[in-house]
Structures are given as C-alpha cells and as structure tokens.
Short mmCIF file of C-alpha atoms in Angstrom, two decimals:
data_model
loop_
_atom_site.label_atom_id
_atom_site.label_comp_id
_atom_site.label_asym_id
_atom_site.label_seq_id
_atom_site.Cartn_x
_atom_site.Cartn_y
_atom_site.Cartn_z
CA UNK A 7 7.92 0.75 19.42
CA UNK A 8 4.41 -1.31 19.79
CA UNK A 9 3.71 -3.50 16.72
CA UNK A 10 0.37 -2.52 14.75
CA UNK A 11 -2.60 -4.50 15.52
CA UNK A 12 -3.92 -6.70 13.00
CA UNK A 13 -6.58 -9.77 12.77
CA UNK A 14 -6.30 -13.06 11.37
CA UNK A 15 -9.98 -13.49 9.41
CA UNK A 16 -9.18 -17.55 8.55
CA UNK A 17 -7.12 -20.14 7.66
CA UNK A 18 -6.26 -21.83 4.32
CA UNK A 19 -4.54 -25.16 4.78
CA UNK A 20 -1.48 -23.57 6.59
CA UNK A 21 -1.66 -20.07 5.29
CA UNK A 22 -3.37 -17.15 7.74
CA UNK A 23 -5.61 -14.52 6.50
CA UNK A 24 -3.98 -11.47 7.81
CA UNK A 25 -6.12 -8.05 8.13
CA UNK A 26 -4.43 -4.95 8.82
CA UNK A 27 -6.76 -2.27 10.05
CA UNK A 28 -5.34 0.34 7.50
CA UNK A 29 -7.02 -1.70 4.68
CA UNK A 30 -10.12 0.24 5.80
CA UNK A 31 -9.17 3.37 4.38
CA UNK A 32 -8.34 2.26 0.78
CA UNK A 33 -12.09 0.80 1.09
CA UNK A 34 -13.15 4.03 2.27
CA UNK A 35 -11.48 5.90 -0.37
CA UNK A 36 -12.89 3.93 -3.29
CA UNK A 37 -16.26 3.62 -2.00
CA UNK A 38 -15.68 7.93 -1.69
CA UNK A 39 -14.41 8.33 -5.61
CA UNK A 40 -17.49 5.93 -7.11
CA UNK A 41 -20.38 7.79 -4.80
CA UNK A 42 -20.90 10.56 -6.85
CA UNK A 43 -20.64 8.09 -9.54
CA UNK A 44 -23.95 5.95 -8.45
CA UNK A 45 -25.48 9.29 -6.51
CA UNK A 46 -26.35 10.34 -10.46
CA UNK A 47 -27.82 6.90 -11.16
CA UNK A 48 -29.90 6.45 -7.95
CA UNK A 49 -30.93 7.76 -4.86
CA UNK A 50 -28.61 8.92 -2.09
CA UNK A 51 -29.03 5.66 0.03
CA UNK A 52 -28.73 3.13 -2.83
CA UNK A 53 -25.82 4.99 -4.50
CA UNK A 54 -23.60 4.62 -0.63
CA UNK A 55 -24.84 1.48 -0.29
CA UNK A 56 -23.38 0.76 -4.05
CA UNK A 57 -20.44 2.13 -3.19
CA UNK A 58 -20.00 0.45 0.03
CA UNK A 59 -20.58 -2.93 -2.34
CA UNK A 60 -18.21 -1.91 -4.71
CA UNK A 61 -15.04 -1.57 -2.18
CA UNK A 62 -16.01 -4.48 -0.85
CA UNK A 63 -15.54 -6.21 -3.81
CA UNK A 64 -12.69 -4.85 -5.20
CA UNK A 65 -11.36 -5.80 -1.73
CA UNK A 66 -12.62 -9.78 -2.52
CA UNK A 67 -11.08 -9.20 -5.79
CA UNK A 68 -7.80 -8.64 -4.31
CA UNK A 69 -8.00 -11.57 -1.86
CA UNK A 70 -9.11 -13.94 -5.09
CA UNK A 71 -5.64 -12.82 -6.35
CA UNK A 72 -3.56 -13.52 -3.45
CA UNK A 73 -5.29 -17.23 -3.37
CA UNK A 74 -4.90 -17.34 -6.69
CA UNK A 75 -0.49 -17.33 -6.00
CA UNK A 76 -0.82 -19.34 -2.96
CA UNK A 77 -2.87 -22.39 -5.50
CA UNK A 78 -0.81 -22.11 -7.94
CA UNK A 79 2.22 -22.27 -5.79
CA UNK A 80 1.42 -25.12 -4.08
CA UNK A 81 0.89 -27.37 -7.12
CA UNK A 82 5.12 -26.64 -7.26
CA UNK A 83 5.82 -27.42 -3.62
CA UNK A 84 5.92 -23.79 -2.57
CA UNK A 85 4.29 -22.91 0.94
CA UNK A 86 2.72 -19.91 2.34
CA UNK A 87 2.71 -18.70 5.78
CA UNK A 88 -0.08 -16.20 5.43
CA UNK A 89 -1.39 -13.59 3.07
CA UNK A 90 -2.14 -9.56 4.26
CA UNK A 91 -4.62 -7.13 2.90
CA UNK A 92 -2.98 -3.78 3.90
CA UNK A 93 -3.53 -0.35 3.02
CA UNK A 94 -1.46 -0.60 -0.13
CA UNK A 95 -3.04 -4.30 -1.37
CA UNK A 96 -2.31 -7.89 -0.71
CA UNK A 97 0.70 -9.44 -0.10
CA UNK A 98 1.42 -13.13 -0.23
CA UNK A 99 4.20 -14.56 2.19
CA UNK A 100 5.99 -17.55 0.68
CA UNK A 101 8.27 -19.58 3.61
CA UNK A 102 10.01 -21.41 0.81
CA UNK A 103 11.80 -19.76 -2.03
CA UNK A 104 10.97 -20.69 -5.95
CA UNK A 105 14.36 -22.68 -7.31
CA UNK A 106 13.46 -22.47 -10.90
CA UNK A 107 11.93 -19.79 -13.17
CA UNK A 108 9.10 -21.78 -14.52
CA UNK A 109 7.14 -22.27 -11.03
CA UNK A 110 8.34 -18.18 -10.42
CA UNK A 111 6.42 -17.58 -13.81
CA UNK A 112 3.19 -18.95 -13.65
CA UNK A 113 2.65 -18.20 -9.89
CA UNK A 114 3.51 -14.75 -10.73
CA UNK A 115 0.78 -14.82 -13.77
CA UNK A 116 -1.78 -16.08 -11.74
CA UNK A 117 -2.73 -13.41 -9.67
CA UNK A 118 -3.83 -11.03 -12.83
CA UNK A 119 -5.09 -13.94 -14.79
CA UNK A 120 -7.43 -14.29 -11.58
CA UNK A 121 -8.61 -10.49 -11.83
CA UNK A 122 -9.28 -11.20 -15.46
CA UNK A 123 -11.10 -14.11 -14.86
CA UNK A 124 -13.17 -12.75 -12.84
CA UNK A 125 -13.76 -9.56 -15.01
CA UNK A 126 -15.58 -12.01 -17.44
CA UNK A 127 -17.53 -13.75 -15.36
CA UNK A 128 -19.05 -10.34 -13.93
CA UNK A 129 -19.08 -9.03 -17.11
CA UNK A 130 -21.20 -12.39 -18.05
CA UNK A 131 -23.51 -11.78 -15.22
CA UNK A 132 -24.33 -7.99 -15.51
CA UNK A 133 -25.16 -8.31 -19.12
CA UNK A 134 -28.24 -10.87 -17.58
CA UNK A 135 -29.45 -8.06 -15.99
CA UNK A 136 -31.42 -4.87 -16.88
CA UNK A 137 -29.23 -1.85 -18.11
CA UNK A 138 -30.91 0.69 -16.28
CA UNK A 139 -30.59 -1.42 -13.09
CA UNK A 140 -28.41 0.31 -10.24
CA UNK A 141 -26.80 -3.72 -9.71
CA UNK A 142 -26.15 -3.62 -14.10
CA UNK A 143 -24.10 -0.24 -12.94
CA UNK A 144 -22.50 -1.95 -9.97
CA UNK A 145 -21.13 -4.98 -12.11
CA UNK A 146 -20.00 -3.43 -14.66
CA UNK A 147 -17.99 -1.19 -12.59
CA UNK A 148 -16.56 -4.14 -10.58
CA UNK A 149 -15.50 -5.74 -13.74
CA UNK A 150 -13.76 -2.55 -15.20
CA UNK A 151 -11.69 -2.27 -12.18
CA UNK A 152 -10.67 -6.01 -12.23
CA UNK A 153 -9.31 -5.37 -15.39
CA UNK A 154 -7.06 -2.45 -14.38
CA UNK A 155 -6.34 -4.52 -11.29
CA UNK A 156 -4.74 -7.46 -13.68
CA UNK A 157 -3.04 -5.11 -15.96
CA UNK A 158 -1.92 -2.88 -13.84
CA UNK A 159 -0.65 -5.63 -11.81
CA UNK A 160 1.16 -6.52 -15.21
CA UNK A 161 3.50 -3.54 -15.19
CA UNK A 162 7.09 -5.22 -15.31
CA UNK A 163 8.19 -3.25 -12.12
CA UNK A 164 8.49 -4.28 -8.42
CA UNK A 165 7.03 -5.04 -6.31
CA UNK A 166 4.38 -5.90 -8.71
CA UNK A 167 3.43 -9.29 -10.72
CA UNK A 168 4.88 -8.19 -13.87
CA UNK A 169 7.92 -7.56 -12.50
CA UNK A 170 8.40 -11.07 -11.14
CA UNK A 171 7.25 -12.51 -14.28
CA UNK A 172 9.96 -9.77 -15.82
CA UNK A 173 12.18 -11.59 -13.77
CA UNK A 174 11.45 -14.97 -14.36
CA UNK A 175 11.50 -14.63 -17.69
CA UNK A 176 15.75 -13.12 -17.59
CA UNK A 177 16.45 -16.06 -14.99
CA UNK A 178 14.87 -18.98 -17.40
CA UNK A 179 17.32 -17.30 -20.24
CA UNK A 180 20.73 -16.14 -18.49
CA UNK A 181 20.07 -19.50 -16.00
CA UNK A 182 21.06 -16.55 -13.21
CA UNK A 183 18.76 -15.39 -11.19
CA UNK A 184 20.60 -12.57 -9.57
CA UNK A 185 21.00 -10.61 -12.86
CA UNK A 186 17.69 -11.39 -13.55
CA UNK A 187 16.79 -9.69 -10.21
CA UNK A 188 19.14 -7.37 -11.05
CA UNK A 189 17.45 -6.05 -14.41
CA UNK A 190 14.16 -6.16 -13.18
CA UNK A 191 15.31 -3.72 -10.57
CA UNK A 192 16.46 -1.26 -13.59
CA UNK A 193 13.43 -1.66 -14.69
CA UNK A 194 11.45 -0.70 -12.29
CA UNK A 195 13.24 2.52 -11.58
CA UNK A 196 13.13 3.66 -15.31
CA UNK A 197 9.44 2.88 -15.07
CA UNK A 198 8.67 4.82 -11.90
CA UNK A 199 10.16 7.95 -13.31
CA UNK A 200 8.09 7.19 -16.47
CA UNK A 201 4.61 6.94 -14.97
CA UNK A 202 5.17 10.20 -12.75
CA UNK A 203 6.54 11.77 -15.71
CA UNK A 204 3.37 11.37 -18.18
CA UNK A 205 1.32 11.67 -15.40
CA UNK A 206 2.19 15.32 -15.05
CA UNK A 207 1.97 16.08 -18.47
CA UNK A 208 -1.23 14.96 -18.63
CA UNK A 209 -2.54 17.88 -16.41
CA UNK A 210 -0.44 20.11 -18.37
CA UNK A 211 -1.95 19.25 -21.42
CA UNK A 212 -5.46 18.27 -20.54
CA UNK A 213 -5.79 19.90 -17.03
CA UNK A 214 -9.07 18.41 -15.24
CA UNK A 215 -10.31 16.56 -11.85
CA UNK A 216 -9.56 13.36 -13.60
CA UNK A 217 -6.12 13.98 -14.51
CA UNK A 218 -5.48 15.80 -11.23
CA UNK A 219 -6.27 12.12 -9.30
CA UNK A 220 -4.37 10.77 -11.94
CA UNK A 221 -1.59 12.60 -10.43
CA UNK A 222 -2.15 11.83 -7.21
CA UNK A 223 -2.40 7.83 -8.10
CA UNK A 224 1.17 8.62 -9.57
CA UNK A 225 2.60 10.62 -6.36
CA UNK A 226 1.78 7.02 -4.76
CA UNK A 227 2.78 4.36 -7.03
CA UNK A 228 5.94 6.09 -8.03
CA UNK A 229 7.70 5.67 -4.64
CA UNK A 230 6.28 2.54 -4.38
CA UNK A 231 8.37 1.38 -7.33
CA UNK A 232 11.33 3.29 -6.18
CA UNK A 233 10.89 1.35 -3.32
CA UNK A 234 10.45 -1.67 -4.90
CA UNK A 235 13.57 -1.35 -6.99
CA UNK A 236 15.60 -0.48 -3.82
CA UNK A 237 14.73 -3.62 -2.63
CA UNK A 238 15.06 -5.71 -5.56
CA UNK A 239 19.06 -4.44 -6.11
CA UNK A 240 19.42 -5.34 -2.24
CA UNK A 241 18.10 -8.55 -3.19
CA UNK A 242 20.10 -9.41 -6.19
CA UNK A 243 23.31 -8.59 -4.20
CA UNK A 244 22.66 -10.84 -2.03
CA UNK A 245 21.52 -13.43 -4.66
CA UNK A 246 25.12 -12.83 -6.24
CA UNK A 247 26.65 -13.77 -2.98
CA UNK A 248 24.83 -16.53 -2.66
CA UNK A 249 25.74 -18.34 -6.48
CA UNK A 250 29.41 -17.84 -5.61
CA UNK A 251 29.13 -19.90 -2.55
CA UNK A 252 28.49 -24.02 -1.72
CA UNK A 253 27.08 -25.40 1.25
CA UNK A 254 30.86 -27.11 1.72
CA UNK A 255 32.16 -23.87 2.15
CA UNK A 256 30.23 -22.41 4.73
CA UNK A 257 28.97 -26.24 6.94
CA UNK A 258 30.63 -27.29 9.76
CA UNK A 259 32.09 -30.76 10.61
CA UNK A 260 29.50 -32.73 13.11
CA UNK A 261 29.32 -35.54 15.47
CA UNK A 262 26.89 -37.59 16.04
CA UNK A 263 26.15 -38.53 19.29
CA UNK A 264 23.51 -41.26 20.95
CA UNK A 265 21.06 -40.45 22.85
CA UNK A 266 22.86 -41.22 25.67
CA UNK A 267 25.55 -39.31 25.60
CA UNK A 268 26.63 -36.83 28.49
CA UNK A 269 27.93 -33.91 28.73
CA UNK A 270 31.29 -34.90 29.16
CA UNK A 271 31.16 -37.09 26.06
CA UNK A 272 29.97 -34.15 23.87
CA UNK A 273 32.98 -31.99 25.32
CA UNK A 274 35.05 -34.40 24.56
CA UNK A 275 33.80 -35.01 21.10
CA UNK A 276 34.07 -30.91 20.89
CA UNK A 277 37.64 -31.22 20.68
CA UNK A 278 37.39 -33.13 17.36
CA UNK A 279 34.81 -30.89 15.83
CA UNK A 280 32.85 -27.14 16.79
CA UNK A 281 29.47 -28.76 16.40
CA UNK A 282 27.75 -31.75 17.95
CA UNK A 283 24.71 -33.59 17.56
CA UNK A 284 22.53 -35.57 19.59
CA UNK A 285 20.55 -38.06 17.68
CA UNK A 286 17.22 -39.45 18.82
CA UNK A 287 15.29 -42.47 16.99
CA UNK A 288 18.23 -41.64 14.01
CA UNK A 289 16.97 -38.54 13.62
CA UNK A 290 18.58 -35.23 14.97
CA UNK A 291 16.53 -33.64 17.61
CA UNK A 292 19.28 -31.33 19.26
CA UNK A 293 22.76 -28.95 18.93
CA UNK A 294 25.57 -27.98 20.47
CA UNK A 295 28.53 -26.26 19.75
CA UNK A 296 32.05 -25.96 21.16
CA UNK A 297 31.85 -22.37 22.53
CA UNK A 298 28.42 -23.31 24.58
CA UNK A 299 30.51 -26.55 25.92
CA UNK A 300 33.48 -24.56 27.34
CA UNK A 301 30.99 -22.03 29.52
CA UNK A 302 30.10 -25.17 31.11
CA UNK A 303 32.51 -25.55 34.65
CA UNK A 304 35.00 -28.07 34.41
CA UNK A 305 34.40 -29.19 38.02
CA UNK A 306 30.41 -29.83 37.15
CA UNK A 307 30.76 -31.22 33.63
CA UNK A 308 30.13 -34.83 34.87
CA UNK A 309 27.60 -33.65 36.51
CA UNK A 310 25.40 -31.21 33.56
CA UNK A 311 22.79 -33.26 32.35
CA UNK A 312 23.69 -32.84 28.40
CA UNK A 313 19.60 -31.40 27.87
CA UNK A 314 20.74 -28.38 29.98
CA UNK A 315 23.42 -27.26 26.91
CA UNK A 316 21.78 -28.68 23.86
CA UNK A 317 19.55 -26.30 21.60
CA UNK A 318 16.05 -28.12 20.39
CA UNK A 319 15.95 -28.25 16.13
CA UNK A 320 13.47 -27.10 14.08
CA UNK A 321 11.48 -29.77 12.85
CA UNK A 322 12.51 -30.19 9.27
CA UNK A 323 15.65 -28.97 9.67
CA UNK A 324 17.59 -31.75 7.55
CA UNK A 325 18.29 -30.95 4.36
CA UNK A 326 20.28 -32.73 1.77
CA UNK A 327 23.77 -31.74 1.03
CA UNK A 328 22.63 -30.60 -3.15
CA UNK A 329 20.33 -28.48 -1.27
CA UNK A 330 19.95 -25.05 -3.00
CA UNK A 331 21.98 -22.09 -1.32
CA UNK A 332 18.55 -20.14 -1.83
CA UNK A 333 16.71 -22.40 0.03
CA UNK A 334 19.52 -23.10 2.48
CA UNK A 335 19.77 -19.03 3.20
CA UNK A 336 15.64 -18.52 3.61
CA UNK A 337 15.42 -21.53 6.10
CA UNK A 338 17.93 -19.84 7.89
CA UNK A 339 16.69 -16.37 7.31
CA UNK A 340 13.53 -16.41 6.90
CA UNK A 341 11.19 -14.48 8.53
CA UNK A 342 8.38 -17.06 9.57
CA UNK A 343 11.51 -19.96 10.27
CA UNK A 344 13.85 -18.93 11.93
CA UNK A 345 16.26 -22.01 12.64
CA UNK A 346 19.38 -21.97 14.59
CA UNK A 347 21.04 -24.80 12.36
CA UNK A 348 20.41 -26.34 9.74
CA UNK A 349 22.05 -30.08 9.02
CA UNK A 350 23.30 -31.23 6.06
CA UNK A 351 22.75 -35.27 4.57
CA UNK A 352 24.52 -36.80 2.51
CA UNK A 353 23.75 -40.32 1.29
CA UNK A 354 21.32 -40.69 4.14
CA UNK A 355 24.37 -40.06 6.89
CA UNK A 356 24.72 -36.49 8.66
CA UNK A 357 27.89 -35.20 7.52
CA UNK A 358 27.78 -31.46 8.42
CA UNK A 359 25.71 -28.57 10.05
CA UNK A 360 25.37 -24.80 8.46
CA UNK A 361 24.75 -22.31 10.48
CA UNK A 362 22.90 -18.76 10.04
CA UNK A 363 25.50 -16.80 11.60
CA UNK A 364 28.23 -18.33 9.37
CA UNK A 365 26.29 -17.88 6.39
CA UNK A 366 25.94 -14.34 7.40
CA UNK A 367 29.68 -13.86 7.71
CA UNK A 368 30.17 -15.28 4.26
CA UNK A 369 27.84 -13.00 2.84
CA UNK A 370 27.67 -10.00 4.32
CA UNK A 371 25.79 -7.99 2.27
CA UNK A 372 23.60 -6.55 4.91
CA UNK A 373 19.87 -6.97 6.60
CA UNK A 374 19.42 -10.96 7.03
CA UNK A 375 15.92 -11.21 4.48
CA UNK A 376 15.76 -13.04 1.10
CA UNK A 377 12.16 -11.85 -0.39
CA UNK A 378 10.59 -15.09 -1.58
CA UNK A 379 7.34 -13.01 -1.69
CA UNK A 380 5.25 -12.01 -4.59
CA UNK A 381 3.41 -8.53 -3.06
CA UNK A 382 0.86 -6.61 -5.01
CA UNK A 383 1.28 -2.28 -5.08
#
C-alpha cells in the first residue's frame, strides 16, 4: 500500500512544515460556503477572489496555532519533529513527551489563545477600514472564524486542545496521569454523543440550510471524537502499565568494553551478561547482545572483526537511570526515534541497557505508540 504524497513547505529550527495534498479540499470547501456570502456584497470576481482570501487565511490561522504549541513547548524543553496541515486541521508532532502537567497545560492553551489573538488584532484592523469595503467584510469574517477556531478548539474532548488541557488539569490534581487520560477519554465520548445529539434537534426544531450544515459539521466531528476517545483509553492503558513499572525492572546488566575489544572478548564477556557495550572516547557508540554473539561461528570468532556484530546507537541515547518511564517508552517507541537501545547512567557510570522489545513484553498492551502529540479536529 503506497504512502500518500505530501510536501514539506519549510523548516522551523528542527520542526518540518508538512503539507498534505488533502488540505486543499477543506480550503476549497470554505472558500465554496463564504462565496455566496461576498457574491451579495460584490461582484462575481471580487466575491471568489474574497473567498479564495478567506481559506487562505483561515488556513494561516491554523498554522499560527500549530507554531503557537511548538513556541510554547520549547520554552519547557519539548521538541517537535514537524507539524501537518491535513484535511481535518493541523497537527503538531512532539518527539519528546511532557513529564509534568504544567508544561502539558499551557502548551495545550496556546494554540486557541493564538486564534484569539489574532481575532483582535483583525478585528483592530478592519474597524480602520471603510464598512462598506469588500476587505471590512473579509476581516471581519476572518476574525469571526478565529474565534470559533479557539473555542471550538476549547471543547474538553480529544483529540482537541481542551481536552489536553482537560487532562492536564486531572494529572496536576490526582499526580496520575493515566487516570487523567483516562477521564478525559470519558469525556470525550459523552461529548461526541452530545454534539450529534443537539445537532439533530436543531433541524427538528428549527429546520433550515443552516442547521442542515450544522448537521453535517456534526456527522464529522462526532466520529472524530469517538475516535479520539478510542485512542485516548488505548493510551491511558498503556500509561497505567507504564507507572507500575521502573527502569530496574525491565534494563539489562551491561559491559563495557574498550574500543579495542574483539569479538572474542565480547563473547566472552556475553557469558557474564546478555548485553555488551563498546565504548568510544567514554561514550557508547555501539551494542551487542548475547543471541547476535552465538550466530557468530565458533571456528571464525577470532577472526570477526567486532564492527561486523555491533549495532550503531542513536545519538542521544544515554539517559539517566531517574529517567521517566514516559520518556524512556517514547524514545523507544516513538515514531520519529526509533532506537534499538537505550542505556541507562547512573552516577556518570553505565550500569544497564533497556531495550524496546523488553519493554514491550512488560507491557503488552498492544500497538507500540505513546501520543505525545497535541492534534487539532
């Protein structure tokens, strides 16, 4: 199955711009709902070239939001491998988890507090201009839809903001961030029933075009809550698992080796422990275990050069042995990182290695992906 196409616009710091061609038609389909709008205001090349400006900017308004999260997460430490305009919104990618609720929070809030932000200045700028001006019209639209952008985006549901401020908020008062993931997933089921719910009995009660699209908006956010909260209980079991483990219960034993070592000196020191190290300028560079050792002939040990069994590290892949099992399980897991190993120090020595297959094992709670992102319906 071929991967869909998409096109990286630019580059901010380390985090792509990602472009998925299906972002056209949700700027096709609002510049198609605000023609007629402008078509009464002006003529019938100004009002689609207003509505052409108005998607447009919506669309800039939902890329201020996703660099909105990625700034405020980096003033905690958080990176960002890239953020995606699809069909359905942005999406920012975080490649390292948030390990307290305060940082969770305010990254969370910053997205709609950008929409709002921007809402004013618009606002601030259209009322410059001349009423019965076709750009007055155009800016006062763009600022009424930032609005619903930020609010909507408020809704305490996944996948959007709300709901990770929802569950920010439960994890900085039960100190457990699984329940709080839990809850939030609740939430965000009771709420997609909700909004389908009055939606419909809108255009029961006051049957009209309007309420008809409002229906239609429903049919589409409604499963993309159910969805949300799908993936949000998948999440928190896995978050349980995680809080009832430690990094000594799932590392390996290591051995440091020199950089000189052999191969017959890291089968030997295979017999002591599964995993083995080779150490270059005191840092770990390369990995071995036991089981790739023994495939080795014993009649050509002496004579493997020890490069030809030894895996290559991920740079950064020393962590300290306090290291947060969250952080510990997306390093390993993570989509845009995948590492085979990951080592443990304590008091500057190596002591021990982890491993994202033995994690997995102790686990087990299904498809290997921690969300650390904060996505936008």
């Amino acid at each position: 199955m071929s991967t869909p196409r998409t096109y990286r616009m630019a580059t901010f710091g380390h985090t792509d711009l990602i472009i998925h061609p299906n972002a056209a038609i949700t700027i096709t389909i609002i510049a198609a709902m605000y023609y007629p709008f402008f078509a009464t205001r002006t003529p019938t090349a100004a009002a689609l070239v207003l509505s052409a400006a108005l998607a447009l900017a919506l669309a800039g308004s939902v890329l201020a939001h996703e660099v909105a999260h990625v700034v405020t997460a980096r003033l905690f430490g958080i990176t960002t491998s890239r953020i995606e305009l699809t069909i359905l919104g942005g999406h920012a990618h975080f490649t390292t988890p948030f390990v307290r609720p305060g940082p969770h929070i305010l990254t969370s809030l910053a997205g709609p507090a950008m929409n709002l932000l921007l809402a004013a200045l618009v606002t601030a700028l259209t009322w410059s201009t001349n009423p019965a001006t076709p750009l007055y019209a155009l800016g006062d639209t763009v600022a009424y839809l930032n609005v619903l952008l930020g609010l909507f985006n408020m809704l305490p549901a996944y996948p959007l903001d709300g709901g990770h401020t929802l569950t920010g908020l439960v994890w900085a008062v039960t100190k457990t961030r699984s329940t709080a993931t839990r809850l939030t997933a609740y939430t965000t089921t009771v709420l997609a029933v909700i909004v389908f719910l009055i939606m419909v009995g809108m255009v029961v009660i006051f049957p009209s075009a309007g309420t008809v699209i409002l229906v239609v908006w429903a049919a589409v956010v409604a499963p993309l809550l159910l969805v949300g909260a799908r993936n949000g209980m998948r999440n928190a079991r896995r978050l349980e698992a995680l809080e009832r483990l430690s990094l000594q219960q799932v590392a390996r034993p290591v051995v440091v080796l020199p950089r000189q070592a052999t191969t017959s000196d890291a089968v030997a020191a295979s017999h002591q422990h599964p995993t083995a190290i080779l150490v270059h300028d005191g840092e770990p560079v390369t990995w071995t275990d036991r089981a790739t050792l023994l495939r080795v002939p014993g009649e050509v040990v002496s004579s493997t050069p020890l490069s030809m069994v030894m895996v290559p590290l991920t740079p950064g892949s020393v962590i300290a042995g306090t290291a947060d099992m969250v952080v510990v399980a997306s390093l390993l897991w993570g989509g845009d990182q995948q590492r085979p190993v990951l080592m443990m120090r304590t008091d500057g020595v190596l002591v021990s290695a982890v491993l994202g297959a033995d994690l997995l094992a102790a686990v087990s709670t299904g498809p290997r992906r921690l969300s650390t992102d904060i996505d936008e319906g």
